[in-house]
Tab-separated table of C-alpha atoms in Angstrom:
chain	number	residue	atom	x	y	z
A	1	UNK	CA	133.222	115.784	84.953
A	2	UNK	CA	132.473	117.617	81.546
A	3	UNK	CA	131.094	114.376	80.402
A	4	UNK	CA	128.831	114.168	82.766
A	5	UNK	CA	124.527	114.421	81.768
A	6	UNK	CA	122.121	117.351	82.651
A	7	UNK	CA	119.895	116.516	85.186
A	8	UNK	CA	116.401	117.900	86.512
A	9	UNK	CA	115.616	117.535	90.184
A	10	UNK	CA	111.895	117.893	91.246
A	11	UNK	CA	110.444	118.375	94.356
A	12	UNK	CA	106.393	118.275	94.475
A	13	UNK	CA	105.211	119.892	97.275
A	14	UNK	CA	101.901	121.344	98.937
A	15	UNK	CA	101.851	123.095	102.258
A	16	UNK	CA	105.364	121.140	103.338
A	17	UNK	CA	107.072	124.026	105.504
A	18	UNK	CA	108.238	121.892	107.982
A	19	UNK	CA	110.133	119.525	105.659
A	20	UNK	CA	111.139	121.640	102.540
A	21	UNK	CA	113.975	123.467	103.771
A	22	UNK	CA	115.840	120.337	104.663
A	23	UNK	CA	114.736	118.918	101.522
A	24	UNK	CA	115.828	122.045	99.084
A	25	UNK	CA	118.728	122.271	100.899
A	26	UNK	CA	119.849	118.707	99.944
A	27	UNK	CA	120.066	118.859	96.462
A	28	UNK	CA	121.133	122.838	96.617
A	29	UNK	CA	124.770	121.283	98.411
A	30	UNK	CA	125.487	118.347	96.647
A	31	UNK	CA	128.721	117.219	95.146
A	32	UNK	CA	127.400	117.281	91.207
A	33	UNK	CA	128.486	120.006	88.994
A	34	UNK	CA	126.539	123.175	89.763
A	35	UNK	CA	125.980	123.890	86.002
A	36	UNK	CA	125.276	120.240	85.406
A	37	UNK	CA	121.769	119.950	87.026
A	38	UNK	CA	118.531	121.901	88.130
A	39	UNK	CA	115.837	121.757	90.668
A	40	UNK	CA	112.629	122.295	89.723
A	41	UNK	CA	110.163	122.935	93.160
A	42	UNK	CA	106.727	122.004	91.964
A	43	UNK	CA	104.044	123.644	94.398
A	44	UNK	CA	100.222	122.905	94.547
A	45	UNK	CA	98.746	125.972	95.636
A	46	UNK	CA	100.817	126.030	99.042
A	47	UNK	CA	98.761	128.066	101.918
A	48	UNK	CA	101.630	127.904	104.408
A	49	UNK	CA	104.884	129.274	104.064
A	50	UNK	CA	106.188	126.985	101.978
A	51	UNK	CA	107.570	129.066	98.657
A	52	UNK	CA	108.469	131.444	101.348
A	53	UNK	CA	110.817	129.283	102.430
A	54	UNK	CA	111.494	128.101	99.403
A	55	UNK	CA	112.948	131.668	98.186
A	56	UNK	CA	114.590	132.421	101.382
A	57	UNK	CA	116.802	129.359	100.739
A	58	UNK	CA	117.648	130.104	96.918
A	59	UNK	CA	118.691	133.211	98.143
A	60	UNK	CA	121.253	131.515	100.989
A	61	UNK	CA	122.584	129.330	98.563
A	62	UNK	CA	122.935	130.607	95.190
A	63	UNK	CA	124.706	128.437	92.435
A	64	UNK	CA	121.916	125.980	90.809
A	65	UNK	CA	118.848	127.465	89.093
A	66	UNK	CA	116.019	126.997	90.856
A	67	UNK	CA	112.302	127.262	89.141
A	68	UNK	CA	109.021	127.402	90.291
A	69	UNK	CA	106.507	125.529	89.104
A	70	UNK	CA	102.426	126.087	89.993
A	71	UNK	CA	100.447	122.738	89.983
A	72	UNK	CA	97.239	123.851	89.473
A	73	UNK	CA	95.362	120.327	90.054
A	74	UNK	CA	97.102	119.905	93.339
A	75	UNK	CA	98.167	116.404	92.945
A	76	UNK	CA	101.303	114.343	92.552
A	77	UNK	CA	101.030	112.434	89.600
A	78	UNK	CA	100.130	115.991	87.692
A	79	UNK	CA	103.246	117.823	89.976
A	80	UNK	CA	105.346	114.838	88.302
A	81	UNK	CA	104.237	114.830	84.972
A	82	UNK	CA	104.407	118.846	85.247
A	83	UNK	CA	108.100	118.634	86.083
A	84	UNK	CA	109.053	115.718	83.214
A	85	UNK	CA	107.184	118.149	80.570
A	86	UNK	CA	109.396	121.220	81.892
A	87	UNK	CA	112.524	119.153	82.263
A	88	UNK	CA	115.346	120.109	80.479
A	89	UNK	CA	117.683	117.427	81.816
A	90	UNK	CA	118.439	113.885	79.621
A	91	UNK	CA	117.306	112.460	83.315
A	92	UNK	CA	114.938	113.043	85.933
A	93	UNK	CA	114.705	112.583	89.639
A	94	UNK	CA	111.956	113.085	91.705
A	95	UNK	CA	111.910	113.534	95.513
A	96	UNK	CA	109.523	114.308	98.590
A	97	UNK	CA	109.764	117.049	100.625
A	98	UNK	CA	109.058	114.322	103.372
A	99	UNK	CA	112.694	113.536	102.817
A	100	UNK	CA	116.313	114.697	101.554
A	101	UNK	CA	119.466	113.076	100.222
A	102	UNK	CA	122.983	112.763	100.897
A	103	UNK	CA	125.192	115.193	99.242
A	104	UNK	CA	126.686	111.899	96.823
A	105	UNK	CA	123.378	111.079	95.663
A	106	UNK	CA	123.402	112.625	92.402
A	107	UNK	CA	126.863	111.537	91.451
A	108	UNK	CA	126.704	107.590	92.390
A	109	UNK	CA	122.925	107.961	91.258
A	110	UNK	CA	124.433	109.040	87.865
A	111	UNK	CA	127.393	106.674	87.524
A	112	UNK	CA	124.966	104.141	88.727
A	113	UNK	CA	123.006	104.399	85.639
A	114	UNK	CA	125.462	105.153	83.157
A	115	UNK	CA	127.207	102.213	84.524
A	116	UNK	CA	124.002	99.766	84.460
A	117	UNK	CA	123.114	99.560	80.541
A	118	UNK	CA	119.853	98.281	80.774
A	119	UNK	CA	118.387	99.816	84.061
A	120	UNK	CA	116.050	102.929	82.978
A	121	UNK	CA	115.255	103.730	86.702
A	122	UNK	CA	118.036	103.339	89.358
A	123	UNK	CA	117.653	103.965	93.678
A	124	UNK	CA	119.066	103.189	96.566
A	125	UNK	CA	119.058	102.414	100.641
A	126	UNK	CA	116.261	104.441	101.599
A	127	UNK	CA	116.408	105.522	105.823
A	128	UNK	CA	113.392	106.342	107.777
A	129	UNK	CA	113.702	109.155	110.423
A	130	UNK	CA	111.390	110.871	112.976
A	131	UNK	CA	110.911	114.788	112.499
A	132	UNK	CA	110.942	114.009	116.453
A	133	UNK	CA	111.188	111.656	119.257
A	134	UNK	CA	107.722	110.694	119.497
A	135	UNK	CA	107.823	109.325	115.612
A	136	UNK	CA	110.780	107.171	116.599
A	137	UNK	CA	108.769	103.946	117.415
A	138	UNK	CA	106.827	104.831	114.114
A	139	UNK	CA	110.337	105.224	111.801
A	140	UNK	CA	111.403	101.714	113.990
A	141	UNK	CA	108.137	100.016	112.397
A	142	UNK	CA	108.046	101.345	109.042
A	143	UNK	CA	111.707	100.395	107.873
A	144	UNK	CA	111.082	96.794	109.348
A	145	UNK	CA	110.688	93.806	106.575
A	146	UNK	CA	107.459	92.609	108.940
A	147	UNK	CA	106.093	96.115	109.071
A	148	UNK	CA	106.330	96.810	105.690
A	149	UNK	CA	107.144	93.515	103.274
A	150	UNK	CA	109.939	92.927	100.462
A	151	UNK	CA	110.414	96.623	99.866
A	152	UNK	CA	114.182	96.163	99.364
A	153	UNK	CA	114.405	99.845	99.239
A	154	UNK	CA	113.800	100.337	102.850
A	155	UNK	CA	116.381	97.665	104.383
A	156	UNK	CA	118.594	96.255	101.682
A	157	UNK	CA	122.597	96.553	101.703
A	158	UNK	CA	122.814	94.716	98.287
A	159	UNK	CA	123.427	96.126	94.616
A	160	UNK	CA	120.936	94.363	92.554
A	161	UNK	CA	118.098	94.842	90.824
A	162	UNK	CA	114.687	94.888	91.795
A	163	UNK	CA	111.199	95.256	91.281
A	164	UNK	CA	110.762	98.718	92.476
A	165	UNK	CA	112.594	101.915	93.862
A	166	UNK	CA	112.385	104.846	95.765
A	167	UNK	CA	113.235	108.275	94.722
A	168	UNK	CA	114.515	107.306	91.395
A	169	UNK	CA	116.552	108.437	88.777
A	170	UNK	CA	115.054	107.865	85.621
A	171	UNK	CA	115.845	108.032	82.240
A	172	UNK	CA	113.575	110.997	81.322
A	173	UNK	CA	112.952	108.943	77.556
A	174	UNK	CA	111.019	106.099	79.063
A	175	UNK	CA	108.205	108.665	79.858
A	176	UNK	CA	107.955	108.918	76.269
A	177	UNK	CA	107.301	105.370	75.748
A	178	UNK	CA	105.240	104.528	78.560
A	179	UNK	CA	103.698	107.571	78.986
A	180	UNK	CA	102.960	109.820	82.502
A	181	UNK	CA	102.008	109.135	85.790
A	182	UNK	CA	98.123	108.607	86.051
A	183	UNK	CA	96.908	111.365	87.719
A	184	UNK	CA	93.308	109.856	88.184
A	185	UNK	CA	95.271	108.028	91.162
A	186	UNK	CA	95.479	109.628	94.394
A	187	UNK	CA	98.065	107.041	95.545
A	188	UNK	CA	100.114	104.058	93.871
A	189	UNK	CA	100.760	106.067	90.692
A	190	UNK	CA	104.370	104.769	91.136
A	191	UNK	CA	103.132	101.242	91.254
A	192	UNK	CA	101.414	101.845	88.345
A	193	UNK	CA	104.491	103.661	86.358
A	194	UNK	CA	106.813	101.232	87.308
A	195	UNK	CA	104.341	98.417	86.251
A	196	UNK	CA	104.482	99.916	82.804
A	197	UNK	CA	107.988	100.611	82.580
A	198	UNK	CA	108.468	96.503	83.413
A	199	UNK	CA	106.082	95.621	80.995
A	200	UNK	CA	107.933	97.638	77.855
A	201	UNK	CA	111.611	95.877	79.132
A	202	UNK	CA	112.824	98.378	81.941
A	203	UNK	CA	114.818	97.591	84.581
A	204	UNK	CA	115.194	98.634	88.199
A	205	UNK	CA	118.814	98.789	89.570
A	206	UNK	CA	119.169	99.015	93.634
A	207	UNK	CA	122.831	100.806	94.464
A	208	UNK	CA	122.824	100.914	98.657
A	209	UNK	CA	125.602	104.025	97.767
A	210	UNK	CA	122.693	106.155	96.786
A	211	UNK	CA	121.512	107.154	99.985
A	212	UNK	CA	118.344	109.114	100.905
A	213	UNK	CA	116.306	109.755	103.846
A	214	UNK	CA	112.372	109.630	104.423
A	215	UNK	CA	110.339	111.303	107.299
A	216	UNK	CA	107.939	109.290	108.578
A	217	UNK	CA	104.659	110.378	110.137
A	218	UNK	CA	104.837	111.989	113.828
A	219	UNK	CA	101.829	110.313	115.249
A	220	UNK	CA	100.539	106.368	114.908
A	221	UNK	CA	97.117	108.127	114.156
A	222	UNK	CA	98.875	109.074	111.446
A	223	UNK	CA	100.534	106.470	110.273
A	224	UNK	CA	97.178	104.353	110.395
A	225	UNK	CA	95.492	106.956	108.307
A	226	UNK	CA	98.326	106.761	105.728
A	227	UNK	CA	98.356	102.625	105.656
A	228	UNK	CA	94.095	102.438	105.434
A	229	UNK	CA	94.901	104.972	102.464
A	230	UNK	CA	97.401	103.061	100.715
A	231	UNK	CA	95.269	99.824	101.249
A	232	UNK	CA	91.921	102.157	99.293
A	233	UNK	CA	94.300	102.820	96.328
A	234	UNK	CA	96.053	99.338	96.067
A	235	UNK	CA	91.865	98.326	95.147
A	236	UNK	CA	91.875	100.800	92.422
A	237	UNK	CA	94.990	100.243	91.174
A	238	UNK	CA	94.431	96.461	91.078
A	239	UNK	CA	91.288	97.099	89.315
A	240	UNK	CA	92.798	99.334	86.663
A	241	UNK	CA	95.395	96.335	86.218
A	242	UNK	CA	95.908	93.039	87.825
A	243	UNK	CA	99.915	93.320	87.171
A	244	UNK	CA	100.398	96.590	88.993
A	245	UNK	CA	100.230	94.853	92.481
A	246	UNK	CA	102.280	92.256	93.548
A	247	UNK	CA	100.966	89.264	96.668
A	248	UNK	CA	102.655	91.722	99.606
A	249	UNK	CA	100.224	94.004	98.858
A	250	UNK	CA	96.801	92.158	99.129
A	251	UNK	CA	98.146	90.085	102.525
A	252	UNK	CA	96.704	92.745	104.649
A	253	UNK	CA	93.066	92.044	103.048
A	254	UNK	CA	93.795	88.787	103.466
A	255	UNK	CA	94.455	88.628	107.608
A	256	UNK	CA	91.212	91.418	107.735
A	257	UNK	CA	89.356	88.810	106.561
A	258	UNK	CA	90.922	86.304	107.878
A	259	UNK	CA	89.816	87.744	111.009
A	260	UNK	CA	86.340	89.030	110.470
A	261	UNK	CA	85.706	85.552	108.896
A	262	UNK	CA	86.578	83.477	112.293
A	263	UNK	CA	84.575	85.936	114.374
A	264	UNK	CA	81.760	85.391	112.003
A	265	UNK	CA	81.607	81.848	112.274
A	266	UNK	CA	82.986	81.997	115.808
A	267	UNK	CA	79.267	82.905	116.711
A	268	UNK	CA	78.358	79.081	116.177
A	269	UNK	CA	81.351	77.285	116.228
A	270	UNK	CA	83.972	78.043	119.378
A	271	UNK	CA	86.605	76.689	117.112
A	272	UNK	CA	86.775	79.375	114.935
A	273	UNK	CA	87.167	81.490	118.315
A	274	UNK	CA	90.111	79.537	118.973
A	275	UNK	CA	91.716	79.781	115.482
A	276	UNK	CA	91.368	83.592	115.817
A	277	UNK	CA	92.871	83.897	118.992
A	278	UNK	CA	95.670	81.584	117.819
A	279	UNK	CA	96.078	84.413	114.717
A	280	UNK	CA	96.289	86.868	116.645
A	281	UNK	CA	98.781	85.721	119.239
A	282	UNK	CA	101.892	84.594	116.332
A	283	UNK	CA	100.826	87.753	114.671
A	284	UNK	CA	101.855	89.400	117.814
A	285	UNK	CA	104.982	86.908	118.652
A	286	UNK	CA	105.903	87.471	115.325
A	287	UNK	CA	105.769	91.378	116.324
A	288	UNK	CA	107.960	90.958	119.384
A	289	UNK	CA	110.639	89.405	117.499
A	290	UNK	CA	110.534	92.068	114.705
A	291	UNK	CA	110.617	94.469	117.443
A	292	UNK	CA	113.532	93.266	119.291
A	293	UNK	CA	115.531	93.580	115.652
A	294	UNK	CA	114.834	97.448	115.327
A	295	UNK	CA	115.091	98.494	119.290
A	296	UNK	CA	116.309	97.400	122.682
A	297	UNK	CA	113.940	99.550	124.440
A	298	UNK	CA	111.571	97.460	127.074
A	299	UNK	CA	108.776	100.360	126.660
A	300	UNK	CA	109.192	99.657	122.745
A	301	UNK	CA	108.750	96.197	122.542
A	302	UNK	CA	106.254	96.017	124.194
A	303	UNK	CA	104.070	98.449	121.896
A	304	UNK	CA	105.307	97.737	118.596
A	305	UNK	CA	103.584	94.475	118.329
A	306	UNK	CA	100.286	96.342	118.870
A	307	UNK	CA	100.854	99.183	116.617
A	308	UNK	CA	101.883	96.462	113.480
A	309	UNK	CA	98.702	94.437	114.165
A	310	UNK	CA	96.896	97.888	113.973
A	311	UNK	CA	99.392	98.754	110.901
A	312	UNK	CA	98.092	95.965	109.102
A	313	UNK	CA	94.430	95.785	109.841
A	314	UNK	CA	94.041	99.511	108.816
A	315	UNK	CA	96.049	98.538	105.808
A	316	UNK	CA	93.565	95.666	105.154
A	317	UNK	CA	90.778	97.630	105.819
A	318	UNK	CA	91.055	100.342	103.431
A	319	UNK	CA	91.628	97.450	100.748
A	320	UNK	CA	88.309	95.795	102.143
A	321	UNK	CA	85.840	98.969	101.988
A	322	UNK	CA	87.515	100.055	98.655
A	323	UNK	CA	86.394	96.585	97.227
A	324	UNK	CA	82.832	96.952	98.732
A	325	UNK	CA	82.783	101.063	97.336
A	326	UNK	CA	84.501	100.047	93.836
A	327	UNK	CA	80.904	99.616	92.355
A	328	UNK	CA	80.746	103.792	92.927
A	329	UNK	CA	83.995	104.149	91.559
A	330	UNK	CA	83.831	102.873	88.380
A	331	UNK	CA	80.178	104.505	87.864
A	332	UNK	CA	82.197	107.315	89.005
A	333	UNK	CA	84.975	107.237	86.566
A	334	UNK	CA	82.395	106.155	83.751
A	335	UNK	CA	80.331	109.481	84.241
A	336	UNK	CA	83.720	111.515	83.939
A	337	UNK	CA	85.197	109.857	80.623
C-alpha cells in the first residue's frame, strides 16, 4: 500500500446541493489510503447551499484533506484546469457532482493504470440513476446503445480500450503535453481533450471494475434541453477541429434533415410524404425494441419510443441552428482574440 501514488480528486461544482453530498461523500469513504489522496471541491460562485454542505460533510467525516477552490469564470473547463494547476497528486480524477463512485474506485482505478503501460486515461462501467422515480424512464433511455450510440462507457462489461471515458483517471503529465481543457467551450471540452490526448499517442483503457454512477436529469424537458445543447456544441467543436467528433455524433443532424428535407419536397411530390412516414415508423419500431431491452413496463414502452425520437431531433436540432448561427460565432470569437 506504501507504494501506492498520490492522487487529487476534483469535484467542479456550481449551485449542486442536491447532488454534492452524495458525491463528497463518495470519495470521503473509499477504500484508498487516507494519506494517499485529496479532494479538491472546485465551486463557481455557488448561490445555494452548496459549500454549506460541503463543510458540514468534512466535518462528519474527517480523515482526507479537503480544499476549496473558487472558480471565478464559472465554467468547467476553467474548474478543471483550476484543479490540475492546484493538484498535488502524480494523477488526477475528475468527477460530477451529478454522480458518485463506489468505494473501490480509486484502488482498481489505480491498479488499472499502473497495470496498463500505455493507457494515460483509464474509466470504467458508468450507471445511470434517477434522483427519483419520475427520471426513471429518462435513466432507462440514456444508458441505452439506441438512445445514446457506441458510448461503451455507459453499457459495456468488457476490459478494453476505447475511444473515450467517463470520469477518468488521468495521468496528470499528459496535461503538460497537450495542454488544458478549452474553456472557450461551454460543452464537449472532453471531446476535445481526449481528441488531443489521441492525437499525441494516448490511450484510453475501459476496466468495468471501476464503477461509478451518473444522475440523470429529473424531467424529459430536461433532458431535451441538455441533448439540443450538446448537439449546439458538437457544431463548434467540429468547427474548431474535424477530428474531435466522431460519425455518432453528426447522425442526429443527419435524420433532422432527413426529415425536414422529405417534408420539403413532400409539398410536390407525395412520395417524399411516404418516405417520411416510413422514417419515422422504424425509427419508432426500432424504439420499441430498445425499450423492451431496458424495461418490462407496458406504460414504458409505450413512451420511450416517443421520447428517443424527441431525444434525437432536439439533438439534431441544436447541431442544425448552430450550423446556420456559426457565421456569428466565429465573428464572435474573431472580435475577442
Amino acid at each position: 500500500m506504501k507504494e501506492l501514488p498520490f492522487v487529487t480528486t476534483m469535484i467542479v461544482v456550481r449551485n449542486e446541493e442536491k447532488y454534492i453530498k452524495k458525491c463528497l461523500e463518495s470519495f470521503l469513504e473509499q477504500e484508498y489510503p487516507k494519506d494517499k489522496y485529496e479532494i479538491l471541491v472546485i465551486d463557481g460562485c455557488s448561490t445555494d447551499k452548496t459549500i454549506d454542505i460541503v463543510k458540514e460533510t468534512v466535518k462528519i467525516n474527517q480523515g482526507v484533506k479537503v480544499t476549496i477552490l473558487k472558480n471565478e469564470k464559472k465554467l468547467l473547463a476553467s474548474g478543471w484546469n483550476l484543479g490540475i494547476k492546484y493538484a498535488k497528486g502524480e494523477y488526477v480524477v475528475r468527477l460530477d457532482a451529478h454522480g458518485y463512485v463506489e468505494k473501490d474506485f480509486l484502488i482498481n482505478s489505480v491498479k488499472t493504470i499502473l497495470e496498463i503501460k500505455d493507457a494515460v486515461c483509464v474509466g470504467g462501467a458508468m450507471q445511470t440513476k434517477a434522483l427519483n422515480s419520475k427520471g426513471n424512464i429518462i435513466a432507462d433511455i440514456l444508458s441505452s446503445p439506441f438512445g445514446v450510440g457506441n458510448s461503451k462507457f455507459r453499457y459495456s462489461d468488457k476490459a478494453e480500450y476505447v475511444d473515450t471515458v467517463a470520469f477518468g483517471l488521468y495521468k496528470k503529465k499528459i496535461f503538460q503535453k497537450v495542454g488544458y481543457f478549452d474553456e472557450t467551450l461551454k460543452r464537449n471540452q472532453d471531446n476535445d481533450m481526449h481528441r488531443r490526448i489521441k492525437e499525441a499517442g494516448g490511450n484510453f483503457y475501459l476496466n468495468p471494475k471501476i464503477k461509478t454512477v451518473y444522475y440523470c436529469r429529473d424531467s424529459i424537458k430536461g433532458m431535451f434541453k441538455q441533448a439540443y445543447l450538446n448537439g449546439k456544441w458538437n457544431i463548434i467543436t467540429f468547427y474548431k477541429d474535424r477530428s474531435s467528433l466522431s460519425i455518432r455524433h453528426l447522425i442526429p443532424l443527419t435524420f433532422v434533415c432527413g426529415i425536414l428535407f422529405c417534408m420539403i419536397l413532400g409539398y410536390f411530390y407525395n412520395i417524399f410524404l411516404w418516405l417520411l412516414l416510413s422514417v419515422l415508423v422504424f425509427h419508432l419500431v426500432l424504439g420499441i425494441y430498445f425499450s423492451t431491452k431496458k424495461t418490462k413496463k407496458i406504460c414504458s414502452i409505450i413512451k420511450m419510443p416517443f421520447y428517443y425520437m424527441g431525444l434525437h431531433i432536439s439533438y439534431g436540432l441544436g447541431s442544425l441552428l448552430s450550423i446556420i448561427s456559426l457565421p456569428l460565432y466565429i465573428k464572435k470569437e474573431k472580435v475577442l482574440c
